[in-house]
Coordinates of C-alpha atoms and ligand atoms in Angstrom, one line a residue:
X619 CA -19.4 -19.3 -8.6
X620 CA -21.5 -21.4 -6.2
X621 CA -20.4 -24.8 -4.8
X622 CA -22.1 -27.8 -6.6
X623 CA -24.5 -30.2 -4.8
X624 CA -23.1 -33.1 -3.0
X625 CA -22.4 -36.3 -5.3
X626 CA -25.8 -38.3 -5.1
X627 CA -25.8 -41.7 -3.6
X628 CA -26.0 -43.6 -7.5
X629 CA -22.0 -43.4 -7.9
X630 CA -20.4 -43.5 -10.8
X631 CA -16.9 -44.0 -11.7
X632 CA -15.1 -41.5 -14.5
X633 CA -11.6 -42.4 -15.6
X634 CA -9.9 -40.1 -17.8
X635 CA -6.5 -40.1 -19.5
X636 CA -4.8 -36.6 -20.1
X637 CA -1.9 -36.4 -23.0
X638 CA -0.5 -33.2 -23.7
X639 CA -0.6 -30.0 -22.6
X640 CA -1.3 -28.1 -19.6
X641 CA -4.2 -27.2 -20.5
X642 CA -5.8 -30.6 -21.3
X643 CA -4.8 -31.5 -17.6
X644 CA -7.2 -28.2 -16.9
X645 CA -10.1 -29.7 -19.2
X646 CA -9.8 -32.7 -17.3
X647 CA -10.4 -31.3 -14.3
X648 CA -13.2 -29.3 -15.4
X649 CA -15.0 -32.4 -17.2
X650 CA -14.9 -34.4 -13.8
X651 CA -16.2 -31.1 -11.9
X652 CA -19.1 -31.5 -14.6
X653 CA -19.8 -34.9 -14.1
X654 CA -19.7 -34.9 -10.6
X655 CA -23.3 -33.1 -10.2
X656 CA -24.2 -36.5 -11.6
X657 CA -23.2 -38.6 -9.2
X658 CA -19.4 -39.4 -11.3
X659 CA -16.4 -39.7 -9.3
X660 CA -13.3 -39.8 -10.2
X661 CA -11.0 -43.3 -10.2
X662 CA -7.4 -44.2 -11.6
X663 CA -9.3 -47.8 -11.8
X664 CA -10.3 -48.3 -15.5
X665 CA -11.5 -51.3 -14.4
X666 CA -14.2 -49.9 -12.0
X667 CA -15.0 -46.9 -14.5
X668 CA -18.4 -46.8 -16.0
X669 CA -16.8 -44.2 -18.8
X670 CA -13.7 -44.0 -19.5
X671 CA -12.4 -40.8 -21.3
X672 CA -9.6 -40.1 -23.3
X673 CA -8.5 -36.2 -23.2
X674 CA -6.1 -35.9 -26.6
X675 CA -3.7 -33.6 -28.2
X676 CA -3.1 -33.6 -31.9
X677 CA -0.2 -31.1 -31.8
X678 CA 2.4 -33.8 -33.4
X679 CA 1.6 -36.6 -35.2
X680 CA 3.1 -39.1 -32.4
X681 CA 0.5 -37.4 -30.2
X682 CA -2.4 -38.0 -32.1
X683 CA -1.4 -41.7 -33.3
X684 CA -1.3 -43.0 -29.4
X685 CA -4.8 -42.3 -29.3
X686 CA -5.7 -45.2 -31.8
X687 CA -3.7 -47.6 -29.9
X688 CA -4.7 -46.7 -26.6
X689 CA -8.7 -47.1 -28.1
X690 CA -7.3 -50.2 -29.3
X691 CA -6.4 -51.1 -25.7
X692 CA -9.2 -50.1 -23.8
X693 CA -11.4 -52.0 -26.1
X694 CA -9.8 -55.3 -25.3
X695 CA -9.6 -54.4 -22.5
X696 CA -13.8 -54.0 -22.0
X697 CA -14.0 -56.8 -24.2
X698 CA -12.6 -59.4 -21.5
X699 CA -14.7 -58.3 -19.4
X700 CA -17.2 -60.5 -20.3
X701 CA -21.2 -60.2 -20.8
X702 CA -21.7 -60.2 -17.2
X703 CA -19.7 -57.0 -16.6
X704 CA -21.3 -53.5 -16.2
X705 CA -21.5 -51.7 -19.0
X706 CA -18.1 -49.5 -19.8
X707 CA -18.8 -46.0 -21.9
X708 CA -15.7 -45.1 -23.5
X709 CA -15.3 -41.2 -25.4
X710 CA -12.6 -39.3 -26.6
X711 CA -12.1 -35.5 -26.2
X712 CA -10.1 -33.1 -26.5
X713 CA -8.1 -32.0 -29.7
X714 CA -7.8 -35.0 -31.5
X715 CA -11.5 -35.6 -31.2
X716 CA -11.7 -31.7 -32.6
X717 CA -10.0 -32.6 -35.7
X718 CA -11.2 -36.1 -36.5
X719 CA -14.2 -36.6 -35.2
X720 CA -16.0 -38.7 -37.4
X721 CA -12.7 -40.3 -38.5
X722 CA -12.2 -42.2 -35.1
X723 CA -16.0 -42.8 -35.0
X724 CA -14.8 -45.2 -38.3
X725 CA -11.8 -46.0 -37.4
X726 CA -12.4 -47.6 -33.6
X727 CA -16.3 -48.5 -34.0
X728 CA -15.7 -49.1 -29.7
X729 CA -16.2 -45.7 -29.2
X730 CA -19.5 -44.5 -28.1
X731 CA -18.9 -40.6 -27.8
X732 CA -16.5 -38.1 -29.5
X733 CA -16.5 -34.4 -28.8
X734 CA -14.2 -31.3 -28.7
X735 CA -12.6 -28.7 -26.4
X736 CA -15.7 -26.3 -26.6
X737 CA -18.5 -29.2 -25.5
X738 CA -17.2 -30.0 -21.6
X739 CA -20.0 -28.2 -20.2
X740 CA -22.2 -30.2 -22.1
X741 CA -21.0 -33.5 -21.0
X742 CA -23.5 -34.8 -18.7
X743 CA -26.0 -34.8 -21.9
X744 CA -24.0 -35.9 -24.3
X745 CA -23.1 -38.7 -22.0
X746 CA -26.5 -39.4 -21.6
X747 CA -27.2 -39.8 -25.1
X748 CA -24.2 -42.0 -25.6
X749 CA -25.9 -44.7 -23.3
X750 CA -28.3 -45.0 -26.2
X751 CA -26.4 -44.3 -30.1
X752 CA -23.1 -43.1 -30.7
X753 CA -22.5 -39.4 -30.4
X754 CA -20.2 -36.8 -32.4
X755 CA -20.2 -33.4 -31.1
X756 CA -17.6 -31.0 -32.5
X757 CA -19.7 -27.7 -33.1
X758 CA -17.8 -24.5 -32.0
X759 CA -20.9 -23.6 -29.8
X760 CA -22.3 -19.6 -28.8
X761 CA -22.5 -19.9 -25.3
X762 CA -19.7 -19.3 -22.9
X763 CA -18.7 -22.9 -22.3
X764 CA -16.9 -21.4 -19.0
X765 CA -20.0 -19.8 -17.5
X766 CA -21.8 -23.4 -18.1
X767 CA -18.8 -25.4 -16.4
X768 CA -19.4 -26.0 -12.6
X769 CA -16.5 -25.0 -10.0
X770 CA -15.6 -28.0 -8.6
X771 CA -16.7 -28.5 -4.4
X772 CA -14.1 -26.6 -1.9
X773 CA -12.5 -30.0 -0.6
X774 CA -12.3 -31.2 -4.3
X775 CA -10.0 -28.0 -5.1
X776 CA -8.1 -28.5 -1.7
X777 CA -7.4 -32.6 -2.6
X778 CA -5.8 -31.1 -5.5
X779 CA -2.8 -29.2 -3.9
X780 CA -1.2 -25.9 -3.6
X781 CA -0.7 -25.5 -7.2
X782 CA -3.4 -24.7 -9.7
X783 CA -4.3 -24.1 -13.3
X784 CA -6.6 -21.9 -14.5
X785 CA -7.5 -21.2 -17.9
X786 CA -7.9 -17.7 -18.8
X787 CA -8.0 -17.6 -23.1
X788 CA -8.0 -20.3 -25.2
X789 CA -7.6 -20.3 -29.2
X790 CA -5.1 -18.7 -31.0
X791 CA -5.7 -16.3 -34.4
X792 CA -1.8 -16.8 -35.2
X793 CA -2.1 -19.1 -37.8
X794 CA 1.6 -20.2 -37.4
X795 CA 2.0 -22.4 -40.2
X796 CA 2.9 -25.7 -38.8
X797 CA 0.6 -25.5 -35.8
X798 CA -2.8 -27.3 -35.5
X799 CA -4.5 -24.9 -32.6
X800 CA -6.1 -22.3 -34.5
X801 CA -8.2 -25.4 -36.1
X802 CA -8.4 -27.6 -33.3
X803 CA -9.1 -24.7 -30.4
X804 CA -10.3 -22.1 -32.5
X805 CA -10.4 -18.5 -32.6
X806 CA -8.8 -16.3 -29.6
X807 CA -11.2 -16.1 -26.5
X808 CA -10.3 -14.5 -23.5
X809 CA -12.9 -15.2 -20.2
X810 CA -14.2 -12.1 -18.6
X811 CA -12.0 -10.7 -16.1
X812 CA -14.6 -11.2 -13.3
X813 CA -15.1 -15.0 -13.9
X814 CA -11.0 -15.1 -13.9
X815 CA -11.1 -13.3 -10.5
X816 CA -14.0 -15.8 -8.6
X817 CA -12.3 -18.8 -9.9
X818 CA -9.1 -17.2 -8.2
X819 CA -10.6 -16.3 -5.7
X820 CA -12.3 -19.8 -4.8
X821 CA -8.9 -21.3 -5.2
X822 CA -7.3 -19.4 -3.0
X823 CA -10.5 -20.1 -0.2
X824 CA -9.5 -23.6 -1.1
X825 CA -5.7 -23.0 -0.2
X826 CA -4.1 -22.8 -3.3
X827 CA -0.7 -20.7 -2.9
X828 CA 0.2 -20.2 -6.7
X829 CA -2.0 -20.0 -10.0
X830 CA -0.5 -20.6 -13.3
X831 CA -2.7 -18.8 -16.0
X832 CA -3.6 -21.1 -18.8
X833 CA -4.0 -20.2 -22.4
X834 CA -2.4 -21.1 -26.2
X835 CA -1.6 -17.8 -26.8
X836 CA -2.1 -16.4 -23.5
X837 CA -0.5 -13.0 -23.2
X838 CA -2.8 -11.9 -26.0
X839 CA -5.1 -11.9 -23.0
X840 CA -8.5 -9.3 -23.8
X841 CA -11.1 -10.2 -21.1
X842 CA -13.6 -7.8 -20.6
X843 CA -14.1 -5.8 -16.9
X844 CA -17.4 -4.4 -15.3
X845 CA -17.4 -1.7 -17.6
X846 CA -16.8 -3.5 -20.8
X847 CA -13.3 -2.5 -21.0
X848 CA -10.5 -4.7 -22.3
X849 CA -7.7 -6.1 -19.9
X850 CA -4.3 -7.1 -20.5
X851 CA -2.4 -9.6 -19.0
X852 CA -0.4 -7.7 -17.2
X853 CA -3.4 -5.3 -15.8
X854 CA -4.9 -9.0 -14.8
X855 CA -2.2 -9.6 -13.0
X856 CA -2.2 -7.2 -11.0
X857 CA -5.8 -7.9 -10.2
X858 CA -4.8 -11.2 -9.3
X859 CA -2.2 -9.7 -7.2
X860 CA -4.6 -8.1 -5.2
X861 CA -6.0 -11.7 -3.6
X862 CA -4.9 -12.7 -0.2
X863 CA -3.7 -16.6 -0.1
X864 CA -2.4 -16.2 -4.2
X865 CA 1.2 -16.0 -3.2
X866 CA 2.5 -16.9 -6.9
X867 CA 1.5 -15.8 -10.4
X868 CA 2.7 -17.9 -13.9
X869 CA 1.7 -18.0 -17.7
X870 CA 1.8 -20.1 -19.8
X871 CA 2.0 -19.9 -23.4
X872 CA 2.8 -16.6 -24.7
X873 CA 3.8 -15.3 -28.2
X874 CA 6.7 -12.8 -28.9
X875 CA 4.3 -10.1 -30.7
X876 CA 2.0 -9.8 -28.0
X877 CA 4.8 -9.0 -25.0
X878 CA 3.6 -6.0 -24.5
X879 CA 5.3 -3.1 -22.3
X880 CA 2.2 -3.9 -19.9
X881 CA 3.1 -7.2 -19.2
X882 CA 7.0 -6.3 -19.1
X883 CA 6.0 -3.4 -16.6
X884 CA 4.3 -6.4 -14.6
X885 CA 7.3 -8.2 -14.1
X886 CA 9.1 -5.5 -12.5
X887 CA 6.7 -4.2 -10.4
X888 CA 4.5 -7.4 -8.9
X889 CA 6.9 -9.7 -6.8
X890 CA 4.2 -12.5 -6.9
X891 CA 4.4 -13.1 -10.6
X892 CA 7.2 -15.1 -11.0
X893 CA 10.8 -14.4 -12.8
X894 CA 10.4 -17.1 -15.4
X895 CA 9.3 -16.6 -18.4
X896 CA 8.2 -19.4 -21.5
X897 CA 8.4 -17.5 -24.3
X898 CA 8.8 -19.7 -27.7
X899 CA 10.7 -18.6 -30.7
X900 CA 10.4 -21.8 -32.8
X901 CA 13.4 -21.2 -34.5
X902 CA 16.3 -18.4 -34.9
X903 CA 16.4 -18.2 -38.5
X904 CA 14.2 -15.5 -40.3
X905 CA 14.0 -17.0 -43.2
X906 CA 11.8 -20.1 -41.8
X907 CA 10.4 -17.9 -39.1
X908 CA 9.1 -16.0 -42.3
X909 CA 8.0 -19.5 -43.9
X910 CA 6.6 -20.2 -40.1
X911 CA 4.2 -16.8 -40.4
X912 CA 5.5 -16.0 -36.8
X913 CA 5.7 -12.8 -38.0
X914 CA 8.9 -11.7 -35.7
X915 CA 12.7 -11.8 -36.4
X916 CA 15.1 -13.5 -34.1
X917 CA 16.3 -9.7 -33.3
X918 CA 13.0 -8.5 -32.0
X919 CA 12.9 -11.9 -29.8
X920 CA 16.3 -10.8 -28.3
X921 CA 15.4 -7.3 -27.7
X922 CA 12.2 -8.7 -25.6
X923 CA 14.1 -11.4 -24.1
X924 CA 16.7 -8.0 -23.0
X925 CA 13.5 -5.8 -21.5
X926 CA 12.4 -8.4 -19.7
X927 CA 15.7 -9.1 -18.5
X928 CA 15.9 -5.4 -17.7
X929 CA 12.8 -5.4 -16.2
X930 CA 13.3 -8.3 -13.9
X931 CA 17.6 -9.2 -13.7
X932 CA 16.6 -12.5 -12.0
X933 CA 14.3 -13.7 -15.0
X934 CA 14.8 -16.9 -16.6
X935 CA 13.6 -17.9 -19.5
X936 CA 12.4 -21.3 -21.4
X937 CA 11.2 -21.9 -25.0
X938 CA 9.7 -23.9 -27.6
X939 CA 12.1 -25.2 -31.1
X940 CA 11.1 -27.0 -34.0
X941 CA 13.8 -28.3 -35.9
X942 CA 13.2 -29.3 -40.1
X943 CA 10.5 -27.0 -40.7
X944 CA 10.0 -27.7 -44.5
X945 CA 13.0 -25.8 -46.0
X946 CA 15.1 -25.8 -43.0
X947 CA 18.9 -25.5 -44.3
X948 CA 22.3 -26.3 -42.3
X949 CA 22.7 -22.6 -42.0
X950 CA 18.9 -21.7 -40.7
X951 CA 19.8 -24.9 -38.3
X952 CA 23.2 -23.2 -37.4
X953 CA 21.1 -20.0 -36.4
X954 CA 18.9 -21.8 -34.1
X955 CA 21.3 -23.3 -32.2
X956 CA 23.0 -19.5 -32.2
X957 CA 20.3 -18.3 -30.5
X958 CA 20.0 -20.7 -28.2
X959 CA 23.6 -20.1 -26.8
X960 CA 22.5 -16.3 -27.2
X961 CA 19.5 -16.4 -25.0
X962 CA 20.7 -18.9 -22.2
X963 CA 17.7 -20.9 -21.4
X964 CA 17.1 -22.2 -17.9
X965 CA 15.0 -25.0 -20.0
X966 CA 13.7 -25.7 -23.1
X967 CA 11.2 -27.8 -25.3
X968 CA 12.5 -29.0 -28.9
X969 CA 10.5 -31.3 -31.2
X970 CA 11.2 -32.6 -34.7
X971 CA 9.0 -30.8 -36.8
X972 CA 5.6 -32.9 -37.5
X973 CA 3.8 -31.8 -40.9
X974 CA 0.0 -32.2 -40.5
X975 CA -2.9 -32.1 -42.1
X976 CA -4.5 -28.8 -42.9
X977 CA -1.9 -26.5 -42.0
X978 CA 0.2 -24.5 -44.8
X979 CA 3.4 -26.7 -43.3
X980 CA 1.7 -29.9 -44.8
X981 CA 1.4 -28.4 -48.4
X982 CA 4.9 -26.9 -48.7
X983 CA 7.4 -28.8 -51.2
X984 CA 11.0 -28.7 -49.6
X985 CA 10.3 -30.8 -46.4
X986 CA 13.2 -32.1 -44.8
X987 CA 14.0 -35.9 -44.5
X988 CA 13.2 -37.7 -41.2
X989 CA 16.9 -38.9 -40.6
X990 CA 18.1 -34.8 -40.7
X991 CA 15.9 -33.9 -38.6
X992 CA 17.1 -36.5 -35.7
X993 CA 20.8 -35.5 -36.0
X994 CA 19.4 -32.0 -35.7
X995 CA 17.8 -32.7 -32.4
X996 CA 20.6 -34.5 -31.1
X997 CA 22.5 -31.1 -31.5
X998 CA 20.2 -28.9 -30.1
X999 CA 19.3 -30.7 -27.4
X1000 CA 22.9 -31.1 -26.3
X1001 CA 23.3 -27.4 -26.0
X1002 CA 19.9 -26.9 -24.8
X1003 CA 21.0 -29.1 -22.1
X1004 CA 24.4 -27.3 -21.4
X1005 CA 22.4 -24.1 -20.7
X1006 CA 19.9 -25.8 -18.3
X1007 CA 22.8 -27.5 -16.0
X1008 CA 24.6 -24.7 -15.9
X1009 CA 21.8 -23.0 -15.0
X1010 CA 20.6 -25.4 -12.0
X1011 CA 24.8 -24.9 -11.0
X1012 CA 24.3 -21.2 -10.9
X1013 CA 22.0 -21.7 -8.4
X1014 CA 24.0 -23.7 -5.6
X1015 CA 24.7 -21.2 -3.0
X1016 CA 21.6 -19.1 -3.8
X1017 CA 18.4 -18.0 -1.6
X1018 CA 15.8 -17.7 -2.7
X1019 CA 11.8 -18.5 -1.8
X1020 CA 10.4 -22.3 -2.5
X1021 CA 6.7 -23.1 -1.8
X1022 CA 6.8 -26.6 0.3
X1023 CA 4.0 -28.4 -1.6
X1024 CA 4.1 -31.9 -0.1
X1025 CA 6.0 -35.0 1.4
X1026 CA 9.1 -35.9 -0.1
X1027 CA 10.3 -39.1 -1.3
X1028 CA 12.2 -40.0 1.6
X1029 CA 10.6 -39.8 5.5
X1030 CA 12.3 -35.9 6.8
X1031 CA 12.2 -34.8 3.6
X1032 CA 9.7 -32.1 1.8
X1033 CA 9.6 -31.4 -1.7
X1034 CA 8.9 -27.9 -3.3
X1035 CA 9.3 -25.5 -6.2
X1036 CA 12.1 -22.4 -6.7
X1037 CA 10.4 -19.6 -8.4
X1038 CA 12.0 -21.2 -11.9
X1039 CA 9.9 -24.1 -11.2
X1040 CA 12.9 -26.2 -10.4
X1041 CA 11.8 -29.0 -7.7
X1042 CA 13.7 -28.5 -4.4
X1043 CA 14.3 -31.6 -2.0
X1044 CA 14.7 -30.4 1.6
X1045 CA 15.1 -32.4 5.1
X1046 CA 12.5 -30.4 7.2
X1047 CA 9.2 -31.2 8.7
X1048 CA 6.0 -31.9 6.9
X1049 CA 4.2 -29.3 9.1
X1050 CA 6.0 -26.8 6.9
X1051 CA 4.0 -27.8 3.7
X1052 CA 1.5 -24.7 2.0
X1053 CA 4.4 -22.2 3.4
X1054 CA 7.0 -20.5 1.4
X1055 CA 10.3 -20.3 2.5
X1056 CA 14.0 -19.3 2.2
X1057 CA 15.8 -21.9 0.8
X1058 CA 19.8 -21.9 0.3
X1059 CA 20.4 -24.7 -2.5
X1060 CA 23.0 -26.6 -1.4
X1061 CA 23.4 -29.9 -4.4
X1062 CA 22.3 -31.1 -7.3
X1063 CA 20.4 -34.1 -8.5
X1064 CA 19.5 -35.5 -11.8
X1065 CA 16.6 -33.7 -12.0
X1066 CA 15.7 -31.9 -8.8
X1067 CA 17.9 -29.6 -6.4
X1068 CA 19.1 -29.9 -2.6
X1069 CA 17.9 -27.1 -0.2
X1070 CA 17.8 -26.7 3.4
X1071 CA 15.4 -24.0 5.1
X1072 CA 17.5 -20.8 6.1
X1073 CA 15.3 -19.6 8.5
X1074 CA 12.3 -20.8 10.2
X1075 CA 10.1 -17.7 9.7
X1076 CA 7.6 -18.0 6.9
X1077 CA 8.4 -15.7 4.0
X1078 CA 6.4 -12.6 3.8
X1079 CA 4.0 -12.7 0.6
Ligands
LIG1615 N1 5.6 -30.1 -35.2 C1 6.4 -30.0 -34.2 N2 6.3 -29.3 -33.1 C2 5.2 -28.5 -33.1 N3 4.7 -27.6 -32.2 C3 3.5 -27.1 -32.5 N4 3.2 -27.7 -33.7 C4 4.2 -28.5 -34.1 C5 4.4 -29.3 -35.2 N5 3.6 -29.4 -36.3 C6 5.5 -27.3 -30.9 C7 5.8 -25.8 -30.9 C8 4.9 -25.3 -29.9 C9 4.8 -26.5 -28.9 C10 3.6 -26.4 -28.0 O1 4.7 -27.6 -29.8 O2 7.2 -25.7 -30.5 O3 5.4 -24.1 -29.2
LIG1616 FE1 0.1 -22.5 -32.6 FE2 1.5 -20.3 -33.3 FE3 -1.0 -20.1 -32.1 FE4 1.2 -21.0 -30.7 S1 0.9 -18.9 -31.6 S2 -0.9 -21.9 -30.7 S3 2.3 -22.1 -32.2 S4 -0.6 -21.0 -34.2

């Protein structure tokens, strides 16, 4: 991929607001790389912004609901701005945008431009036409959206740190019932393994120490190579492996079914992919896993929670839990909170479960009242909570490699990330910053752990 002309000299100012997941904080990136070939650059300044974009996530209804009341304050917000002021584009993306276009082109009549997920790389245009009518675009599109986005310039990539996303598959063919992503993202596409590697690859000219691989159902992984083979995740990352600079290797989301003995196999035999492992189950009932279509038991979770465990002894692992998925009993709720105490997660994600509109979920009978739900959060987020302290206690006294990523928040201090993603607060030099290192962890804080540097040597990768 070829670097992008300089900004020209008629600047523009983009400000975008990300909500959700990691992958929307991707898309964001990628929608200011594609506006900057128009002379857009990015500012956290909505009042200089000529556009102002909104990149949404309809996963829960909360989610989806802020984006009407954020609309609501943006428009006031251009509205005080008087006749005088320049004019003010505003446009919402992402999911929400997916799912109700036209509905938020009736509902907030401020906005002048609504498209999905699969448009970004025609954002430049679409802007363009915006300055003239209001414009929907939510079409599921042929082309490769990724082979039309731009990379972004080297020193954009290196003002955006040591750490970087990078989306390798996006959709999901699951069809679990409560979820809105098969809808919203659409059906499972994996990028061709060489556009995965040059994107890499540029990252890593650019600096960037550790990748985390992107993608809603991402260990279903299926790129193409050269010869029009299919590659799994795990065969990727050993691919990925293979570039100098790329000292650390994540993924992020990945379904049970498709842990494959590839990507298991991985684990043990590539140190750079790290020992931590997000692996929802939802729930640890079979009955509502059943009513959920995740199409696993709670056993076969175990059992690939053990080989990767067997695999790789210093894996940790974190998950996903809804809690009152429509027919959700005391005793289904009970099992849930069984497995959690079974499995020992080093941190988890639990949400209340949110019916909504179009999925199965939505149309089933027995849903659970709102009040049940809460107390059943409070539970399982007290034990989800035991697990992850004693977790961070188990690891006072242990060494093991942090990447130094930047300043810390007091003067001598550097901050950084354990392999299990756990932030890492260390007096040492800022010189020391892009280098991983030994670190002993030595405290606790609320939400961060003490280290100091064992040796001085940088880490071998
Ligand atoms: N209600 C509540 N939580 C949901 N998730 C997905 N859909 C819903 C829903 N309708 C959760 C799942 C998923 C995570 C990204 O969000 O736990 O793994
Ligand atoms: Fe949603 Fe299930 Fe697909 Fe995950 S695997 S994105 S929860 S449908």
């Amino acid at each position: 991929m070829s670097d992008n002309p300089a900004p020209q000299s008629n600047a523009r100012k983009v400000f975008i607001k990300t909500y959700g997941c990691q992958m929307n904080v991707y898309d964001s990136d990628r929608m200011t790389d594609a506006l900057a070939p128009h002379g857009y650059t990015p500012t956290t300044d909505m009042g200089e912004a000529d556009l102002v974009l909104l990149n949404t996530c309809h996963i829960r209804e909360k989610a989806a609901e802020k984006v009407y009341s954020e609309l609501g304050r943006i428009r006031d917000f251009r509205d005080e701005r008087g006749p005088g002021a320049k004019k003010m584009l505003i446009g919402v993306a992402g999911c929400v945008a997916q799912a109700e276009g036209e509905e938020i082109m009736a509902r907030a009549p401020a906005v002048d431009l609504v498209f999905g997920p699969q448009s970004y790389h025609r954002l430049p245009d679409l802007v363009e036409r915006a300055r003239t009518e209001r414009v929907v675009d939510t079409e599921f599109p042929e082309e490769d959206k990724f082979a039309h986005l731009p990379a972004p310039r080297r020193e954009v990539t290196i003002s955006r740190g040591l750490t970087a996303f990078l989306t390798v598959q996006e959709g999901c063919d699951k069809f679990c019932s409560f979820c809105v992503v098969p809808y919203t993202r659409g059906a499972e596409v994996s990028r061709p393994v060489a556009q995965v590697l040059a994107e890499a690859r540029a990252l890593a000219d650019a600096g960037v120490r550790e990748i985390t691989l992107l993608g809603q159902n991402v260990n279903a992984y299926h790129g193409l190579d050269a010869a029009g083979q299919p590659v799994s995740l795990g065969a990727l990352c050993h691919r990925l492996a293979e570039i100098e600079g790329i000292a650390r290797i994540r993924y992020t989301t990945s379904h049970p079914r498709d842990m494959d003995d590839e990507l298991i196999a991985a684990h043990r035999d590539l140190d750079k992919l790290m020992p931590y492992l997000h692996l929802p189950v939802q729930s640890g009932s079979d009955a509502i896993l059943k009513a959920m279509n995740r199409r696993h038991t709670a056993a076969e979770y175990i059992d690939i929670i053990g080989r990767m465990r067997e695999a790789r002894p210093d894996m940790a692992i974190s998950g996903d839990f809804i809690v009152g998925f429509p027919g959700e009993t005391d005793a289904d709720f009970e099992a849930t909170v069984e497995i959690v105490r079974t499995i020992g997660y080093a941190s988890a994600f639990s949400f209340k479960y949110s019916s909504r509109p179009g999925t199965p979920g939505a149309g089933m009978d027995n849903q659970i009242e709102e009040h049940v739900k809460a107390e059943r959060l409070d539970i399982l987020q007290a034990e989800i909570t035991r697990h992850s302290q004693a977790f961070n206690a188990g690891c006072v006294g242990m060494t093991f490699p942090v990447l130094i990523e930047k300043p810390g928040r007091n003067p001598g201090q550097v901050a950084g990330r354990s392999p299990y993603l756990q932030a890492v607060h260390i007096t040492a030099d800022a010189g020391l910053i892009g280098q991983i290192l030994p670190v002993e962890i030595i405290g606790l804080a609320k939400n961060s752990l003490e280290g100091r540097i064992v040796t001085a040597a940088t880490a071998a990768v």
